Short mmCIF file of C-alpha atoms in Angstrom, two decimals:
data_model
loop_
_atom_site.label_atom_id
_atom_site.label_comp_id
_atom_site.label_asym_id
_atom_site.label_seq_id
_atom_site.Cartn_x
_atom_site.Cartn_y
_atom_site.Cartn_z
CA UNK A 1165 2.33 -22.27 -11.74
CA UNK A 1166 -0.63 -20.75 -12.96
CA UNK A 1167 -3.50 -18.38 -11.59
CA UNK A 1168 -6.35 -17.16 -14.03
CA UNK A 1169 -7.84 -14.30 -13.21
CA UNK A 1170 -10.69 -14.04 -14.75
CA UNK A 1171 -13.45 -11.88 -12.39
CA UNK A 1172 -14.64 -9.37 -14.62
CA UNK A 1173 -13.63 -5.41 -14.08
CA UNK A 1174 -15.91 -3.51 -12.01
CA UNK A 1175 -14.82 -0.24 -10.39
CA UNK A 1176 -11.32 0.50 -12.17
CA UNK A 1177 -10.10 3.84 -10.02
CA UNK A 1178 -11.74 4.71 -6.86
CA UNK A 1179 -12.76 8.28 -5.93
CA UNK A 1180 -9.89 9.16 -4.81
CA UNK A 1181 -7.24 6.98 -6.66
CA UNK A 1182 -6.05 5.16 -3.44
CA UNK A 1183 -2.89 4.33 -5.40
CA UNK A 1184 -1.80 6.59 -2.71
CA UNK A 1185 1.67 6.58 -4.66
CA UNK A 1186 3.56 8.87 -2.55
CA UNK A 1187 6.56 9.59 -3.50
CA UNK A 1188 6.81 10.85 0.00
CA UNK A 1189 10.27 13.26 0.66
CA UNK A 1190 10.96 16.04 3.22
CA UNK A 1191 11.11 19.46 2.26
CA UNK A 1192 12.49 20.43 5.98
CA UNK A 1193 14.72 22.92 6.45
CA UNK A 1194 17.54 20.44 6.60
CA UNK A 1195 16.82 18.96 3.77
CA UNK A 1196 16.18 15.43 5.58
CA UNK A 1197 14.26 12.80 3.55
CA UNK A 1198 11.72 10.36 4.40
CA UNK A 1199 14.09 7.43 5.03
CA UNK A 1200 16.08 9.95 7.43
CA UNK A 1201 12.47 10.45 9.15
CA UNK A 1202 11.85 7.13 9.28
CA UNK A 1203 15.10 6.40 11.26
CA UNK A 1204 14.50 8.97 13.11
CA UNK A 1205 10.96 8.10 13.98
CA UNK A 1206 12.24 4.51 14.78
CA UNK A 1207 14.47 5.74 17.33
CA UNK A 1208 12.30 7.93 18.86
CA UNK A 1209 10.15 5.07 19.77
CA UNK A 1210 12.68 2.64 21.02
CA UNK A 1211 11.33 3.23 24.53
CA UNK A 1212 8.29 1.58 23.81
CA UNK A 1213 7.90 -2.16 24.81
CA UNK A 1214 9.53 -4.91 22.49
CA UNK A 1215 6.36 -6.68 20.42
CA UNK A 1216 6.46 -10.24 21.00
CA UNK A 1217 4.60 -13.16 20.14
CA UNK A 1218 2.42 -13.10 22.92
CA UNK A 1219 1.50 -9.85 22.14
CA UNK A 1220 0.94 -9.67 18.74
CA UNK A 1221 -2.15 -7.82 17.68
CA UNK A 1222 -5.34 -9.99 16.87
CA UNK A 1223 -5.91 -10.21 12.89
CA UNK A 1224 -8.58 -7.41 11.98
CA UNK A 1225 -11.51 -7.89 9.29
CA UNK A 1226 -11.81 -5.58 6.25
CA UNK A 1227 -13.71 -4.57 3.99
CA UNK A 1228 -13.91 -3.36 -0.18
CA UNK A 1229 -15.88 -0.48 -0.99
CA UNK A 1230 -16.19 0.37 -4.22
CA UNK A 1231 -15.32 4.01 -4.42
CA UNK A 1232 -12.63 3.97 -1.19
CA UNK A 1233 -10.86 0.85 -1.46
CA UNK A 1234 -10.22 -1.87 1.67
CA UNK A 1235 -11.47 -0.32 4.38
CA UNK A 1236 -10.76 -0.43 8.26
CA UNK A 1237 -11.64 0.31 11.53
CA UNK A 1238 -8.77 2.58 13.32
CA UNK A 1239 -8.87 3.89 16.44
CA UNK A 1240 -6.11 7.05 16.98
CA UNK A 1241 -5.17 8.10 20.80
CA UNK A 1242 -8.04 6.26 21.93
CA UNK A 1243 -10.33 8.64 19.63
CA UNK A 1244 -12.62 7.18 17.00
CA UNK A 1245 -13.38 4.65 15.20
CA UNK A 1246 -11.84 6.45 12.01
CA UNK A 1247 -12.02 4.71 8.79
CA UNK A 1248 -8.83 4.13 6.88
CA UNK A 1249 -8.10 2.96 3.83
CA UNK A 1250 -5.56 -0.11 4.12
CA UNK A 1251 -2.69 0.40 1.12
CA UNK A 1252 0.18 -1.25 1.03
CA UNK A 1253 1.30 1.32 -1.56
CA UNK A 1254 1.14 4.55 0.13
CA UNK A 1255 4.91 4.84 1.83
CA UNK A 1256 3.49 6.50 5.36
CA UNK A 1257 0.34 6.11 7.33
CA UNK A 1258 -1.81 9.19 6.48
CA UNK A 1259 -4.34 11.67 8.96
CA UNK A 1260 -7.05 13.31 7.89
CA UNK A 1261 -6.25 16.96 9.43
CA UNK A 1262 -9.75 16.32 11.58
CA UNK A 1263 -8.61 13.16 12.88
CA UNK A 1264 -5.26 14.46 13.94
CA UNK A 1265 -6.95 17.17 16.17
CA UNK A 1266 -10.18 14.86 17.74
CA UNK A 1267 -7.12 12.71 18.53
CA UNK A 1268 -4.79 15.19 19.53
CA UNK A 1269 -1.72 14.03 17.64
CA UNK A 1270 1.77 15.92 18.43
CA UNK A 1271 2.27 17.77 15.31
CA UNK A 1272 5.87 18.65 13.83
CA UNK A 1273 6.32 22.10 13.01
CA UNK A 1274 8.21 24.28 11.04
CA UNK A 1275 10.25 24.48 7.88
CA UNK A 1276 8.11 24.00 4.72
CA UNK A 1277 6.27 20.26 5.23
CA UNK A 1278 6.43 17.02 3.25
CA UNK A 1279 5.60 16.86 -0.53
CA UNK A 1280 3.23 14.49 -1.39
CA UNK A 1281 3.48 13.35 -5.17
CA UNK A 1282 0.54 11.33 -7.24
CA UNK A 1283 0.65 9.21 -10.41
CA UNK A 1284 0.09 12.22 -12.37
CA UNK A 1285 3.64 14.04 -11.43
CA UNK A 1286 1.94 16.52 -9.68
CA UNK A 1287 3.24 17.44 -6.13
CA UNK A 1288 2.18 19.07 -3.47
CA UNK A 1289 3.80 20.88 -0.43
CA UNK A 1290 1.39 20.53 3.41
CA UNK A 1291 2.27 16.92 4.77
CA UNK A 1292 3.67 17.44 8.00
CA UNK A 1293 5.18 14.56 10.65
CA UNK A 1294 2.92 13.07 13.17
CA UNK A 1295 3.80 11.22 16.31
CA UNK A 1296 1.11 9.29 17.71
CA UNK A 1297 0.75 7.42 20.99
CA UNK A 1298 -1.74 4.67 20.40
CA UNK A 1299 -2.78 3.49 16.94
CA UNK A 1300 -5.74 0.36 17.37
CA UNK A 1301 -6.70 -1.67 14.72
CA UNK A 1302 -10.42 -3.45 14.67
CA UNK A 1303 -11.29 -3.22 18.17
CA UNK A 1304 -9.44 0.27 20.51
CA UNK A 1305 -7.41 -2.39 22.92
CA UNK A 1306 -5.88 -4.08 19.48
CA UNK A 1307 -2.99 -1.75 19.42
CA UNK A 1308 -0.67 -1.98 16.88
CA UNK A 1309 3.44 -0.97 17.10
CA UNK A 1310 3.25 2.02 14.63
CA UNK A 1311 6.34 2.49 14.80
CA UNK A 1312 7.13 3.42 10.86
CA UNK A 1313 6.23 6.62 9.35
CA UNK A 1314 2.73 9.36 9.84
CA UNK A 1315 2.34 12.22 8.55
CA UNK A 1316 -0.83 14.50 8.44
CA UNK A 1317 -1.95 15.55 5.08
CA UNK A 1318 -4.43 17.45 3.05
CA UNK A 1319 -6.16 16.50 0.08
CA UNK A 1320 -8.27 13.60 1.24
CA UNK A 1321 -11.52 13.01 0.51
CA UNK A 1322 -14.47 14.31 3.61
CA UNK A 1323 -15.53 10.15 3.68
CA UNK A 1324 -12.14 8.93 4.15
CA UNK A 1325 -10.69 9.73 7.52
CA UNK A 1326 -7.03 8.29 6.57
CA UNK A 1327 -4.77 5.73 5.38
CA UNK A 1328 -3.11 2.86 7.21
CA UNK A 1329 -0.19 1.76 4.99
CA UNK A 1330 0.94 -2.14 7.22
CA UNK A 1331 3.94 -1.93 6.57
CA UNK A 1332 4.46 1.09 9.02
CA UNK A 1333 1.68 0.10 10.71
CA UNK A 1334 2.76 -3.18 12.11
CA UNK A 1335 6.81 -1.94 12.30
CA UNK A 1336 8.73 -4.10 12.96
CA UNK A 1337 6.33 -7.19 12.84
CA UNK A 1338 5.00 -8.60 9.51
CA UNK A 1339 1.87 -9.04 8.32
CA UNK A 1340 -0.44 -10.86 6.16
CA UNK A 1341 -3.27 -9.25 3.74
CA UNK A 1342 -5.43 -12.54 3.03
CA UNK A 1343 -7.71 -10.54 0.26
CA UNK A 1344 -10.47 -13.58 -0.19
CA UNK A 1345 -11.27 -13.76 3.70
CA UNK A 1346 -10.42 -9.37 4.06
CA UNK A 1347 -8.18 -10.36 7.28
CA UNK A 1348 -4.83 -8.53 7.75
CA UNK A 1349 -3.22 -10.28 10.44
CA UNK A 1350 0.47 -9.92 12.46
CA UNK A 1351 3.30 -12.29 12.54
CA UNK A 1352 6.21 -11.86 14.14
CA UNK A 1353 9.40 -12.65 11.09
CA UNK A 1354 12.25 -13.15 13.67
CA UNK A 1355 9.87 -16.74 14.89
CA UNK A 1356 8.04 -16.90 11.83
CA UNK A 1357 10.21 -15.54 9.05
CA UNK A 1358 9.38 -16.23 5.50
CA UNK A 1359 11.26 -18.89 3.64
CA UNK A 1360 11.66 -19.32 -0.10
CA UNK A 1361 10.78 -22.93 -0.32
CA UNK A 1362 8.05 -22.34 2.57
CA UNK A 1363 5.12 -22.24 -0.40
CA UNK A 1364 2.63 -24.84 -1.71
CA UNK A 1365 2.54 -25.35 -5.68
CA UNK A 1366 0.52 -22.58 -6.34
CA UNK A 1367 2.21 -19.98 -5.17
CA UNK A 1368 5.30 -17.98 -5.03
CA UNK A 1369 7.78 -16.32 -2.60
CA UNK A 1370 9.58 -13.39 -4.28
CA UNK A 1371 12.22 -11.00 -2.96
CA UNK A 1372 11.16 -7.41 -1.48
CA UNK A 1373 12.56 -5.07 -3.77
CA UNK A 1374 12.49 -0.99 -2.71
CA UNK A 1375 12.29 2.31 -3.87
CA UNK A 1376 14.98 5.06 -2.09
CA UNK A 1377 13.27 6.70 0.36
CA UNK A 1378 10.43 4.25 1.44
CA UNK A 1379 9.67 0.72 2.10
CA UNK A 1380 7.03 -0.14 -0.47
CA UNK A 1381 6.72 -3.48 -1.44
CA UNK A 1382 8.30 -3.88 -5.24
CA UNK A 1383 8.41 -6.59 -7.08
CA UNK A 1384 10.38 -8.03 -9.98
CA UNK A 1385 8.32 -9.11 -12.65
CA UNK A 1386 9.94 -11.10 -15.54
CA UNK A 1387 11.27 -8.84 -18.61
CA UNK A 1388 12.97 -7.17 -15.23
CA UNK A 1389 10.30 -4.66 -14.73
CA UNK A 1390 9.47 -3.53 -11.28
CA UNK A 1391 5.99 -3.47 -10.09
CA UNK A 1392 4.27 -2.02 -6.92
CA UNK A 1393 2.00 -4.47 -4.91
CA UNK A 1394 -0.94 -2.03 -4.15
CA UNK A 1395 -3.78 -2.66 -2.25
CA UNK A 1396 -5.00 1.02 -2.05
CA UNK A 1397 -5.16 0.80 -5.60
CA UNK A 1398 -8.68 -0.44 -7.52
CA UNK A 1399 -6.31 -1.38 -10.98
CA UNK A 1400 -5.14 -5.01 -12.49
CA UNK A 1401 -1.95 -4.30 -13.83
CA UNK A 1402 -1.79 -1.12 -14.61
CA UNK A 1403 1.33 0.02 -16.88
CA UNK A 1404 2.32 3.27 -19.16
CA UNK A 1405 2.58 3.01 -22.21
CA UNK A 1406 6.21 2.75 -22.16
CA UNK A 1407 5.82 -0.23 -19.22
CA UNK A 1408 3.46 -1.94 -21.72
CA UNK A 1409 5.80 -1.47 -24.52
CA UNK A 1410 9.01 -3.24 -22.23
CA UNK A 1411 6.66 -6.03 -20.96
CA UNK A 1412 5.52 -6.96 -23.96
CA UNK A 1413 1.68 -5.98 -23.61
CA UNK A 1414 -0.36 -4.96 -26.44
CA UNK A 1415 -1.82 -1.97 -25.78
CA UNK A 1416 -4.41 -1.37 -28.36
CA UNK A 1417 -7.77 1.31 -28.16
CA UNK A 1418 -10.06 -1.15 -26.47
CA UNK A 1419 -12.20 -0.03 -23.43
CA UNK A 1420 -13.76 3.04 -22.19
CA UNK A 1421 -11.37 5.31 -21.43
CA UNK A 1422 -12.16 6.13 -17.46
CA UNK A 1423 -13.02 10.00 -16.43
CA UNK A 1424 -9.87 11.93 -15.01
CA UNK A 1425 -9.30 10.72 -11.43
CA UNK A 1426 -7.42 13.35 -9.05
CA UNK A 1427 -4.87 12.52 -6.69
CA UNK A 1428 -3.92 14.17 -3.70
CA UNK A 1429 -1.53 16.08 -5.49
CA UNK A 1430 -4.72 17.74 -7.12
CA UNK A 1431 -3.23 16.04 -10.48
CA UNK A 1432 -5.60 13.50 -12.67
CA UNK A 1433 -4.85 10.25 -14.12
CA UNK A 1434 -7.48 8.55 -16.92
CA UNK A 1435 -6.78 4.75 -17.77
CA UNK A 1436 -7.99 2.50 -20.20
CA UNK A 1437 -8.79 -1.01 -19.89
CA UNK A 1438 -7.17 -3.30 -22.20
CA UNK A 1439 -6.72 -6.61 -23.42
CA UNK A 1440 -5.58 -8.72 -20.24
CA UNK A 1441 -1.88 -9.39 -19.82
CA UNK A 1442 0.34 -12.63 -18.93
CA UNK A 1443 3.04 -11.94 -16.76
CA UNK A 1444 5.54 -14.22 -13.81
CA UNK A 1445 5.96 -13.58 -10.62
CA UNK A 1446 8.83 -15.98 -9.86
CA UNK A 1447 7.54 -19.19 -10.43
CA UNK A 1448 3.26 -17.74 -10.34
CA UNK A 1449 2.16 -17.44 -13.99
CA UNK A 1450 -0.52 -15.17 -13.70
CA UNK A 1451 -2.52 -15.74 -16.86
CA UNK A 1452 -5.49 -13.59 -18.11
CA UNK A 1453 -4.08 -10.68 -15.62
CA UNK A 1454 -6.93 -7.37 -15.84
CA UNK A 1455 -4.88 -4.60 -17.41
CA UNK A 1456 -5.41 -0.95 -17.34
CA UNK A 1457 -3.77 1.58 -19.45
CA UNK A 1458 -2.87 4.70 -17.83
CA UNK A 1459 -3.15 7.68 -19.78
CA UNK A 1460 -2.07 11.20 -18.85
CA UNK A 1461 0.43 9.36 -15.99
CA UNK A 1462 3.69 10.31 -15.27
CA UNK A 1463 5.89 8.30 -17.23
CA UNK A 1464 7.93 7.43 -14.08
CA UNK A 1465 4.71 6.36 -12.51
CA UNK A 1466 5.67 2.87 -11.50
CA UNK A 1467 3.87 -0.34 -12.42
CA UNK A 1468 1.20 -1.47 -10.31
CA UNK A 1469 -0.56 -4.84 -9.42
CA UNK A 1470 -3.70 -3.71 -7.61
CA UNK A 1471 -6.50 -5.65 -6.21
CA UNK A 1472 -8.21 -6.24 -9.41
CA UNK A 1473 -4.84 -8.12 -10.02
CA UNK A 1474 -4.37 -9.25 -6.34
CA UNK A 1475 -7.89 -10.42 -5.03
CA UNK A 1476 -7.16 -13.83 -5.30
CA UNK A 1477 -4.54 -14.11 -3.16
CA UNK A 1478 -3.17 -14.15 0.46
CA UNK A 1479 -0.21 -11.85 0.36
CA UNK A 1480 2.21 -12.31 3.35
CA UNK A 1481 5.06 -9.53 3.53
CA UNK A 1482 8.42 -10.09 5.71
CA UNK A 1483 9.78 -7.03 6.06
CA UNK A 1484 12.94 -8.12 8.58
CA UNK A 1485 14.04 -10.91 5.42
CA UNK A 1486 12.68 -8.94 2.97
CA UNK A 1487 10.95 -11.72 1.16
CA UNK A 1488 6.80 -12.11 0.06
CA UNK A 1489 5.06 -14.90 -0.39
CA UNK A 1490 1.92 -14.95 -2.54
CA UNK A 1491 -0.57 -17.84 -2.61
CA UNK A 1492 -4.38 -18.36 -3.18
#
């Protein structure tokens, strides 16, 4: 099937490069990492009341900024309305330092924190666990599960207050990112699950792939590359130069090469926008893809289809079958 994407490039890397890539790992004194805290976290909060059907959480509306990404209304504790940046690529839900004390989150403490790792290799130590009681989504009484991971980091931006990744967000339920309405809605995959043939002819369902030591949606792109579906990020398809090289993309010395962007591990990225790329998504030919070169990355920086890549498209993610489906 085919999808041309065609909508012109406007603001490649936000202000922050919301490709909130996280790498995220414990540097505890046990040496735990963030899958362990995940369990952990998961089991903590197996007192809480069983999410069903009839009380999933009512979709929410979003909106793109330019410089911050797809923004939300979040309401922590009770306390806010914060605004978050919704990205499917950052591995934890992330606080603000100043939202975590207006709201009064519980804190972990001691040993040396959580690293927090950008696209540029850089790392940095200061993330520390959060456990919050109420996490609201659009409205205070739309409360979500939350049952994945938070942490509380530095390094972001005074505008941004944090950011919701959905896939720990709505843990255990699933949840759709329709990106031409800006809806994120709930579904619940063990009613509703996912199938493979449950697509029209334009789209695709594809399997979940992971990284070790987060649930991040991956996935495979044909040449057997993977790729990270990123809404935090502002990029096409954005690829190394050795992830152009083994997909087959010409990356030549077109485009304005984009000012250094820092990440939150106070490392920069530049990128370069090239000639747009072809690539499959199961059966979705996406034709006429915008590409961006990343320069000065970390060569394992992973691949990325962002929302200059995504916009068309109403992604829904089932994280109990493991299994996406992508259609416009």
């Amino acid at each position: 099937m085919r999808s041309g994407l065609t909508r012109p490039a406007s603001v490649l890397i936000s202000t922050l490069l919301l490709a909130l890539f996280f790498n995220v790992w414990a540097a505890s004194a046990n040496g735990g990492t963030a899958h362990t805290l995940f369990h952990a976290a998961t089991q903590r909060s197996g007192a809480r009341k069983t999410t069903t059907a009839a009380t999933l959480p009512a979709p929410a509306r979003l909106r793109e900024s330019e410089s911050r990404g797809l923004l939300a209304e979040v309401w922590v504790n009770g306390a806010g309305p914060f605004v978050f940046a919704v990205d499917t690529g950052a591995g934890a839900n992330i606080l603000s330092e100043r939202v975590a004390g207006a709201a009064r989150v519980r804190v972990e403490t001691g040993g040396s924190g959580i690293r927090i790792g950008g696209l540029s290799g850089a790392s940095v130590a200061g993330g520390r666990r959060a456990f919050i009681e109420r996490l609201s989504l659009g409205s205070p009484e739309n409360v979500l599960p939350a049952r994945g991971l938070t942490i509380v980091a530095p390094g972001l931006p005074s505008d941004l207050d944090g950011v919701l990744d959905p896939t720990e967000a709505f843990s255990p339920l699933g949840y759709t990112i329709d990106l031409p309405r800006n809806l994120v809605a709930a579904f619940d995959p063990r009613t509703q699950p996912v199938r493979r043939g449950d697509v029209s002819s334009e789209g695709a369902v594809v399997e979940w792939l992971r990284d070790s030591g987060s649930r991040r949606p991956f996935v495979l792109l044909d040449g057997g590359r993977r790729a990270l579906l990123d809404t935090g990020s502002a990029f096409g398809l954005a690829v190394t130069p050795d992830a152009a090289r083994s997909l087959g993309i010409i990356a030549g010395t077109e485009g304005r090469l984009r000012e250094d962007t820092r990440d939150l591990a106070g490392g920069y990225v530049a990128s370069r926008r090239i000639r747009p790329a072809n690539v499959r998504l199961g059966a979705l030919a996406l034709r006429g893809v915008p590409t961006d070169l990343l320069v000065r990355a970390d060569r394992g920086a992973p691949v990325l289809l962002g929302r200059d890549a995504l916009r068309p498209f109403r992604l829904t993610f089932d994280p109990l079958n493991r299994l996406i489906r992508i259609e416009p």
